[in-house]
Coordinates of C-alpha atoms in Angstrom, one line a residue:
X1 CA 22.9 16.4 -38.1
X2 CA 20.4 14.0 -34.6
X3 CA 23.9 15.1 -32.5
X4 CA 23.7 18.7 -33.5
X5 CA 20.2 18.5 -32.4
X6 CA 20.2 16.1 -29.6
X7 CA 23.1 18.8 -28.2
X8 CA 21.3 22.4 -28.3
X9 CA 18.4 20.5 -27.1
X10 CA 20.6 19.9 -24.4
X11 CA 22.5 23.3 -23.9
X12 CA 18.1 23.7 -23.4
X13 CA 17.5 21.6 -20.7
X14 CA 17.9 23.2 -16.3
X15 CA 19.4 25.9 -15.4
X16 CA 23.0 25.8 -14.2
X17 CA 24.9 22.2 -13.5
X18 CA 23.2 20.2 -11.8
X19 CA 23.3 20.5 -7.6
X20 CA 21.7 18.6 -5.2
X21 CA 19.5 22.1 -4.7
X22 CA 17.6 20.8 -8.1
X23 CA 17.0 17.5 -5.8
X24 CA 15.2 20.2 -2.7
X25 CA 12.7 21.5 -4.8
X26 CA 11.3 18.6 -6.3
X27 CA 11.1 16.7 -3.7
X28 CA 9.6 20.1 -1.3
X29 CA 6.9 20.1 -4.5
X30 CA 5.8 17.2 -5.5
X31 CA 5.6 16.1 -1.2
X32 CA 4.5 19.9 0.2
X33 CA 1.5 20.0 -2.8
X34 CA -0.2 16.4 -0.6
X35 CA 0.3 17.2 2.6
X36 CA -2.6 20.5 1.9
X37 CA -4.8 17.3 0.8
X38 CA -4.4 15.4 3.8
X39 CA -7.3 17.2 5.0
X40 CA -9.9 17.0 2.0
X41 CA -8.1 13.0 1.6
X42 CA -9.9 12.1 5.0
X43 CA -13.4 12.4 3.6
X44 CA -13.3 12.1 0.5
X45 CA -12.6 8.4 1.8
X46 CA -15.9 8.1 3.9
X47 CA -18.3 10.3 2.0
X48 CA -16.8 7.1 -0.9
X49 CA -16.2 4.7 1.6
X50 CA -18.2 4.6 4.1
X51 CA -19.2 0.8 5.7
X52 CA -15.7 -0.3 4.9
X53 CA -13.5 2.6 5.4
X54 CA -10.4 1.7 6.9
X55 CA -10.4 -1.7 4.8
X56 CA -10.6 0.5 1.2
X57 CA -8.0 2.7 2.4
X58 CA -5.4 -0.5 3.1
X59 CA -5.8 -1.8 -0.3
X60 CA -5.5 1.2 -1.8
X61 CA -2.7 2.1 -0.5
X62 CA -1.2 -1.6 0.2
X63 CA -1.9 -1.9 -3.6
X64 CA 0.2 1.2 -4.4
X65 CA 2.7 0.2 -1.7
X66 CA 3.5 -3.7 -3.9
X67 CA 3.1 -2.3 -6.6
X68 CA 6.2 0.7 -6.0
X69 CA 8.3 -2.2 -4.3
X70 CA 8.0 -3.5 -7.7
X71 CA 8.5 -1.1 -10.0
X72 CA 10.9 0.5 -8.3
X73 CA 14.2 -1.5 -9.4
X74 CA 12.9 -1.7 -13.3
X75 CA 12.9 1.8 -13.0
X76 CA 16.3 2.7 -11.6
X77 CA 17.9 0.4 -13.6
X78 CA 16.6 2.4 -16.4
X79 CA 17.1 5.6 -15.3
X80 CA 20.5 4.6 -15.4
X81 CA 21.0 4.5 -19.1
X82 CA 17.7 7.1 -20.0
X83 CA 19.1 9.4 -17.4
X84 CA 17.5 11.0 -14.4
X85 CA 15.9 13.5 -15.8
X86 CA 13.0 11.3 -18.3
X87 CA 12.5 9.7 -15.2
X88 CA 11.6 12.2 -12.5
X89 CA 9.3 13.3 -14.9
X90 CA 7.7 10.4 -14.8
X91 CA 7.7 9.6 -11.3
X92 CA 6.2 13.2 -9.9
X93 CA 3.9 13.2 -13.1
X94 CA 2.2 10.8 -12.6
X95 CA 2.4 11.4 -9.0
X96 CA 0.4 13.6 -8.4
X97 CA -1.9 13.0 -11.0
X98 CA -4.8 11.7 -9.1
X99 CA -4.8 15.3 -7.4
X100 CA -7.2 16.9 -9.4
X101 CA -9.3 14.0 -10.1
X102 CA -10.2 13.7 -5.5
X103 CA -13.6 16.5 -6.4
X104 CA -13.5 15.7 -10.0
X105 CA -14.2 11.3 -9.4
X106 CA -14.0 10.3 -6.5
X107 CA -13.5 6.4 -7.9
X108 CA -11.0 7.9 -10.4
X109 CA -9.0 9.5 -8.3
X110 CA -8.6 6.5 -5.7
X111 CA -8.4 3.8 -8.8
X112 CA -5.6 5.5 -10.0
X113 CA -3.9 6.5 -6.0
X114 CA -3.2 2.3 -6.3
X115 CA -2.0 2.6 -10.1
X116 CA -0.3 5.8 -9.7
X117 CA 2.3 3.3 -7.1
X118 CA 4.1 1.6 -9.9
X119 CA 5.8 5.3 -10.7
X120 CA 5.4 6.3 -7.5
X121 CA 9.2 6.0 -6.8
X122 CA 10.5 9.7 -6.9
X123 CA 13.3 9.3 -3.4
X124 CA 14.7 6.3 -6.2
X125 CA 15.5 8.2 -8.4
X126 CA 15.9 11.0 -6.0
X127 CA 19.2 9.6 -4.3
X128 CA 20.9 8.6 -7.7
X129 CA 20.1 12.6 -8.3
X130 CA 21.8 13.0 -6.0
X131 CA 24.3 9.7 -6.1
X132 CA 25.8 11.6 -9.7
X133 CA 25.9 15.1 -8.2
X134 CA 28.2 14.3 -5.0
X135 CA 31.3 12.1 -3.9
X136 CA 30.9 9.7 -1.2
X137 CA 32.2 12.2 1.7
X138 CA 29.0 14.4 1.3
X139 CA 26.9 12.0 0.0
X140 CA 25.8 11.3 3.7
X141 CA 24.6 14.6 3.8
X142 CA 23.4 15.4 0.7
X143 CA 20.6 12.8 1.8
X144 CA 20.2 14.6 4.8
X145 CA 19.6 17.7 3.2
X146 CA 17.0 16.3 0.7
X147 CA 15.1 14.2 4.2
X148 CA 14.6 16.9 6.0
X149 CA 13.5 18.5 2.9
X150 CA 11.3 16.0 2.4
X151 CA 10.0 15.8 6.3
X152 CA 9.9 19.8 6.2
X153 CA 7.5 19.8 3.4
X154 CA 4.8 17.2 5.5
X155 CA 5.5 20.1 8.3
X156 CA 3.8 22.9 7.2
X157 CA 1.7 22.1 4.3
X158 CA -1.5 20.3 6.3
X159 CA -2.0 23.1 8.7
X160 CA -1.7 24.8 6.2
X161 CA -3.5 22.5 4.4
X162 CA -6.5 23.1 7.1
X163 CA -6.2 26.7 7.6
X164 CA -7.7 26.9 3.5
X165 CA -10.6 23.4 4.7
X166 CA -12.0 25.7 7.0
X167 CA -11.8 28.6 5.9
X168 CA -12.1 27.9 1.8
X169 CA -12.8 24.8 0.8
X170 CA -11.8 22.0 -0.2
X171 CA -12.2 23.1 -3.9
X172 CA -9.7 25.4 -2.7
X173 CA -7.2 23.1 -1.3
X174 CA -7.0 20.6 -4.8
X175 CA -6.4 23.8 -7.0
X176 CA -3.9 25.0 -4.8
X177 CA -2.1 21.1 -4.7
X178 CA -3.0 20.8 -8.3
X179 CA -1.0 24.6 -8.8
X180 CA 2.2 22.9 -7.3
X181 CA 2.7 19.7 -8.5
X182 CA 2.6 21.2 -11.7
X183 CA 4.6 24.0 -10.6
X184 CA 7.2 20.5 -10.1
X185 CA 6.5 19.5 -13.7
X186 CA 7.6 22.7 -14.7
X187 CA 11.1 23.3 -13.1
X188 CA 11.7 20.2 -13.8
X189 CA 11.2 20.4 -17.6
X190 CA 12.7 24.6 -17.4
X191 CA 14.9 24.0 -14.6
X192 CA 15.9 20.8 -14.2
X193 CA 19.8 19.2 -15.4
X194 CA 21.1 15.4 -16.3
X195 CA 22.2 14.8 -13.7
X196 CA 24.1 10.9 -15.3
X197 CA 27.3 12.0 -17.1
X198 CA 27.0 11.5 -21.0
X199 CA 29.8 9.8 -21.4
X200 CA 28.1 6.8 -19.1
X201 CA 24.0 7.9 -21.1
X202 CA 26.1 7.0 -24.1
X203 CA 28.5 4.2 -23.3
X204 CA 25.2 2.3 -21.2
X205 CA 23.2 3.3 -24.7
X206 CA 21.5 0.2 -25.7
X207 CA 22.5 -2.5 -23.3
X208 CA 19.7 -4.6 -22.0
X209 CA 18.3 -4.5 -19.1
X210 CA 19.0 -8.5 -17.3
X211 CA 16.5 -9.6 -15.2
X212 CA 18.7 -9.2 -11.3
X213 CA 19.3 -5.6 -12.1
X214 CA 14.9 -5.1 -13.0
X215 CA 14.0 -8.3 -10.1
X216 CA 12.6 -7.1 -6.9
X217 CA 12.8 -9.9 -5.1
X218 CA 16.7 -10.4 -5.9
X219 CA 17.6 -9.2 -3.5
X220 CA 15.3 -10.3 -0.6
X221 CA 17.3 -14.4 -1.2
X222 CA 20.2 -12.6 -0.4
X223 CA 19.0 -11.9 3.5
X224 CA 20.3 -16.0 4.6
X225 CA 23.4 -15.6 2.9
X226 CA 25.1 -13.4 6.1
X227 CA 23.8 -14.7 9.8
X228 CA 23.9 -10.4 11.4
X229 CA 22.1 -9.7 7.7
X230 CA 19.0 -12.0 7.9
X231 CA 18.9 -10.7 11.7
X232 CA 19.2 -7.1 11.2
X233 CA 16.7 -7.8 7.8
X234 CA 14.5 -10.4 9.7
X235 CA 14.3 -7.1 12.8
X236 CA 13.5 -4.0 9.8
X237 CA 10.1 -7.0 8.7
X238 CA 9.4 -7.0 12.6
X239 CA 9.3 -3.2 13.3
X240 CA 8.9 -1.7 9.9
X241 CA 5.6 -3.9 8.9
X242 CA 3.3 -1.9 11.6
X243 CA 5.2 1.1 11.2
X244 CA 4.0 1.5 7.6
X245 CA 0.3 0.0 8.3
X246 CA 0.4 3.1 11.0
X247 CA 0.9 5.5 8.0
X248 CA -1.7 4.9 5.8
X249 CA -4.1 5.0 8.4
X250 CA -3.4 6.4 11.5
X251 CA -5.0 10.3 10.2
X252 CA -7.7 8.5 9.6
X253 CA -8.4 7.0 13.1
X254 CA -7.2 10.7 14.8
X255 CA -10.2 12.0 13.4
X256 CA -13.5 9.5 13.1
X257 CA -11.6 7.6 15.7
X258 CA -10.4 9.3 18.7
X259 CA -12.9 12.3 16.6
X260 CA -9.9 14.8 16.0
X261 CA -10.7 17.6 14.2
X262 CA -8.9 19.1 11.4
X263 CA -7.4 21.9 12.9
X264 CA -6.1 19.3 15.8
X265 CA -5.1 16.9 13.0
X266 CA -2.8 19.4 11.4
X267 CA -1.3 20.6 14.9
X268 CA -0.6 17.2 15.5
X269 CA 1.3 16.1 12.3
X270 CA 3.8 19.0 12.9
X271 CA 5.0 19.0 16.3
X272 CA 5.3 15.2 15.5
X273 CA 7.1 16.3 13.1
X274 CA 8.9 18.5 14.2
X275 CA 9.7 16.2 17.9
X276 CA 11.0 13.2 15.1
X277 CA 13.6 15.2 13.9
X278 CA 15.3 16.9 16.8
X279 CA 14.5 13.6 18.1
X280 CA 17.0 12.7 15.0
X281 CA 19.3 15.3 14.8
X282 CA 20.3 16.0 18.4
X283 CA 19.8 13.0 20.8
X284 CA 20.0 10.4 17.9
X285 CA 24.3 11.0 17.7
X286 CA 24.1 11.7 21.2
X287 CA 22.6 8.1 21.7
X288 CA 25.0 6.6 20.0
X289 CA 28.0 8.0 21.2
X290 CA 27.4 6.8 24.9
X291 CA 24.4 3.4 24.5
X292 CA 26.6 2.3 21.5
X293 CA 24.5 1.5 17.6
X294 CA 23.1 -1.4 18.8
X295 CA 21.8 -0.6 22.5
X296 CA 20.3 3.2 19.8
X297 CA 18.5 0.2 18.2
X298 CA 17.2 -1.2 20.8
X299 CA 16.2 1.2 22.8
X300 CA 14.2 3.7 20.0
X301 CA 12.4 -0.1 19.4
X302 CA 11.8 0.0 23.0
X303 CA 10.2 3.1 22.6
X304 CA 8.1 2.1 19.9
X305 CA 7.0 -0.7 21.6
X306 CA 5.6 2.1 23.6
X307 CA 4.1 4.3 21.2
X308 CA 1.8 1.1 19.6
X309 CA 1.1 -0.2 22.6
X310 CA -0.1 3.1 23.4
X311 CA -2.5 3.5 20.4
X312 CA -4.0 0.4 21.2
X313 CA -5.7 1.5 24.5
X314 CA -5.6 4.9 24.1
X315 CA -8.6 6.4 23.9
X316 CA -8.6 9.7 24.8
X317 CA -7.1 12.9 22.8
X318 CA -4.5 14.1 25.4
X319 CA -3.1 10.1 24.9
X320 CA -3.0 10.0 21.4
X321 CA -0.6 13.8 23.0
X322 CA 1.3 11.8 24.9
X323 CA 2.2 8.3 22.4
X324 CA 2.5 11.7 19.5
X325 CA 6.5 12.1 21.9
X326 CA 6.9 8.8 22.2
X327 CA 6.4 8.3 18.8
X328 CA 8.8 11.4 17.7
X329 CA 11.6 8.9 19.9
X330 CA 10.7 4.9 18.2
X331 CA 12.2 7.4 14.4
X332 CA 15.6 7.4 16.1
X333 CA 15.9 2.7 15.5
X334 CA 16.1 3.7 11.3
X335 CA 19.0 5.8 11.2
X336 CA 20.7 3.4 13.8
X337 CA 20.2 0.6 12.2
X338 CA 21.3 1.8 8.7
X339 CA 24.2 2.5 11.2
X340 CA 24.3 -0.6 12.3
X341 CA 24.1 -2.8 8.8
X342 CA 27.2 -0.4 8.0
X343 CA 29.5 -2.0 10.8
X344 CA 28.3 -5.2 10.1
X345 CA 28.9 -4.8 6.4
X346 CA 32.0 -5.5 4.8
X347 CA 32.5 -2.0 2.8
X348 CA 32.5 -3.5 -1.1
X349 CA 28.6 -5.0 0.6
X350 CA 27.1 -1.4 1.9
X351 CA 25.5 -1.2 -1.6
X352 CA 24.1 -4.6 -1.8
X353 CA 23.1 -5.1 2.0
X354 CA 21.2 -1.4 2.2
X355 CA 18.6 -2.9 -1.0
X356 CA 18.4 -5.6 1.1
X357 CA 16.5 -2.5 3.9
X358 CA 15.1 -0.7 1.1
X359 CA 13.5 -4.2 -0.6
X360 CA 11.7 -5.2 3.0
X361 CA 11.0 -1.6 3.6
X362 CA 10.2 -0.6 0.1
X363 CA 7.9 -4.7 1.3
X364 CA 6.3 -3.5 4.0
X365 CA 4.8 -0.4 3.0
X366 CA 2.8 -3.1 0.5
X367 CA 1.9 -5.2 3.3
X368 CA 1.5 -2.5 6.5
X369 CA -1.7 -1.3 5.0
X370 CA -3.2 -4.1 3.6
X371 CA -2.3 -5.8 7.5
X372 CA -3.9 -2.6 9.3
X373 CA -7.3 -2.0 7.2
X374 CA -7.9 -5.9 7.3
X375 CA -7.6 -5.9 11.0
X376 CA -10.0 -3.0 11.2
X377 CA -12.5 -4.3 9.3
X378 CA -12.1 -7.6 11.5
X379 CA -12.3 -5.6 14.6
X380 CA -15.8 -3.5 13.8
X381 CA -14.1 -0.5 13.4
X382 CA -14.8 1.0 11.2
X383 CA -18.0 4.3 10.3
X384 CA -21.0 3.0 10.5
X385 CA -21.8 4.0 14.1
X386 CA -19.9 7.8 13.5
X387 CA -21.3 11.1 12.7
X388 CA -20.0 11.7 8.8
X389 CA -18.4 15.0 8.3
X390 CA -19.9 17.1 8.3
X391 CA -18.8 20.8 5.6
X392 CA -17.8 21.9 7.9
X393 CA -14.7 21.8 10.6
X394 CA -14.2 22.1 14.5
X395 CA -11.2 24.3 15.0
X396 CA -10.6 24.2 18.8
X397 CA -7.5 22.6 20.0
X398 CA -8.9 19.1 22.0
X399 CA -13.2 18.7 20.6
X400 CA -15.0 17.1 22.8
X401 CA -17.0 13.7 22.7
X402 CA -20.4 12.9 23.1
X403 CA -22.3 10.1 24.8
X404 CA -23.5 7.8 22.1
X405 CA -19.5 8.3 20.4
X406 CA -18.5 7.0 24.0
X407 CA -20.6 4.4 24.5
X408 CA -19.6 2.7 20.9
X409 CA -15.9 2.7 21.4
X410 CA -14.3 -0.5 22.1
X411 CA -13.0 -2.1 24.9
X412 CA -9.7 -2.4 22.5
X413 CA -9.8 1.5 20.1
X414 CA -6.7 0.8 17.7
X415 CA -6.1 -4.1 17.9
X416 CA -4.0 -2.7 15.0
X417 CA -1.6 -0.7 17.6
X418 CA -1.7 -3.7 19.8
X419 CA -0.8 -6.2 17.2
X420 CA 1.7 -3.4 15.5
X421 CA 3.5 -3.8 19.2
X422 CA 3.8 -7.3 19.7
X423 CA 5.3 -8.1 16.8
X424 CA 7.8 -5.5 17.8
X425 CA 8.5 -6.7 20.8
X426 CA 9.2 -9.7 18.7
X427 CA 11.8 -7.6 16.8
X428 CA 13.9 -6.5 20.2
X429 CA 14.1 -9.9 20.7
X430 CA 15.0 -10.6 17.6
X431 CA 17.8 -7.3 17.8
X432 CA 19.3 -8.3 21.2
X433 CA 21.1 -11.2 19.1
X434 CA 22.9 -9.0 16.1
X435 CA 26.6 -8.8 17.2
X436 CA 28.1 -5.3 16.9
X437 CA 32.0 -4.4 16.3
X438 CA 31.9 -1.5 19.0
X439 CA 35.9 -0.7 18.5
X440 CA 37.5 0.0 15.3
X441 CA 40.9 -2.0 16.7
X442 CA 39.2 -5.8 15.7
X443 CA 38.6 -4.9 12.2
X444 CA 41.8 -3.0 11.8
X445 CA 43.9 -6.0 12.8
X446 CA 42.4 -7.7 9.8
X447 CA 42.9 -4.8 7.6
X448 CA 45.7 -2.2 8.6
X449 CA 45.5 -0.2 5.6
X450 CA 42.2 1.1 6.5
X451 CA 41.2 4.6 8.0
X452 CA 41.2 5.1 11.3
X453 CA 38.1 7.7 10.9
X454 CA 36.0 4.5 9.6
X455 CA 35.0 4.6 13.5
X456 CA 33.1 8.1 13.8
X457 CA 31.1 7.2 9.5
X458 CA 29.0 4.8 12.4
X459 CA 28.4 7.3 14.8
X460 CA 27.0 9.5 11.6
X461 CA 23.0 9.7 11.8
X462 CA 21.8 8.6 7.8
X463 CA 18.5 10.8 8.2
X464 CA 17.7 10.4 4.4
X465 CA 16.8 5.8 5.9
X466 CA 15.4 6.7 8.8
X467 CA 12.8 9.7 7.2
X468 CA 12.4 8.4 3.9

């Protein structure tokens, strides 16, 4: 009887066979709903923490990132036993749960954001879902499609949210975001089929989850076993730490310190996002084929140094736009790092090494926001001397600064960005010592059976690693 009930329940789960397009819809709806809240979230953040806004934002995002880093291995291991669909539902539900609380109770909203980090690992489950339904030859393309959808949702949604907020108020934006999040949950319940084959679930059901599978530090402890991988991991840590901190506070920084209007902020996100997609698709392939993988990494780090230094010293809106264009070019770094890792590791260790990189970046997602918030606090870059955010929004593309705001500007408006530029300089110096395999001849001499097409794979831009 139990088997009969399970079969009937399974027949009602999902529409069609599991495919990459199910994952695409789930990712788009989740991040589109959060992208709509870019403008209202900045308003609520400042109203709730008017004295130490940057510090509290860094702590909130830092707690969320660290909880995600700690829980991701366990959720991934459990999804191997219980299936992907149930954990897609859990991760999307808890990730989107804080949305309706934004206007109901801001304190509960920020508390829920922090605690939701324990389940905010949708991408881990999504990539496992995609791996279940694709073979190795088409997996990179499928990951790229999912990640491009993620980027597209964040390019379009802030502008739509800013328009709705300017004309109809924040309450409508929160309502629309909540409805889209509910639509995503209903889509998983009704339309997404289970991707993990029955025989794999039945064979693994009841298998105990070992601590090694759930230990978030397991991959980090393996870093020092290979000198090349160690250099790559140090480069990733030093370069992604400031980037993670920048993502957590940069829009707030533009809104309050540089005095961007909500419309300008939305346009800025869209323009830089589009330029980043172009850089990662058109320029990346060309650079990797002409300069090589290692030199492409170095070029990307150079763009990142220039971008962060420009953000650190820049005090005018036009400087932010120029630095944003440089930031789009710096987005080529991590696809090139991913390709460099694939060259440096043995074929049977690709997953382990990529897991190390992912673990380090997850750790940066927790440390970076807290570090940026603390440095803003140390340098007194706060909103005590700034005018409070008004209910209506300026629609001018480049708002002019008032004399009182200009005199409050410090010599270094963005000290965390300048410190980030220094860490990336160290990452650049470390990356200089990373050995690079320039040809396939040496590797083929060791293994005559290795396919000659392996070199072409080295130049494939792995968009999923960059955008996530």
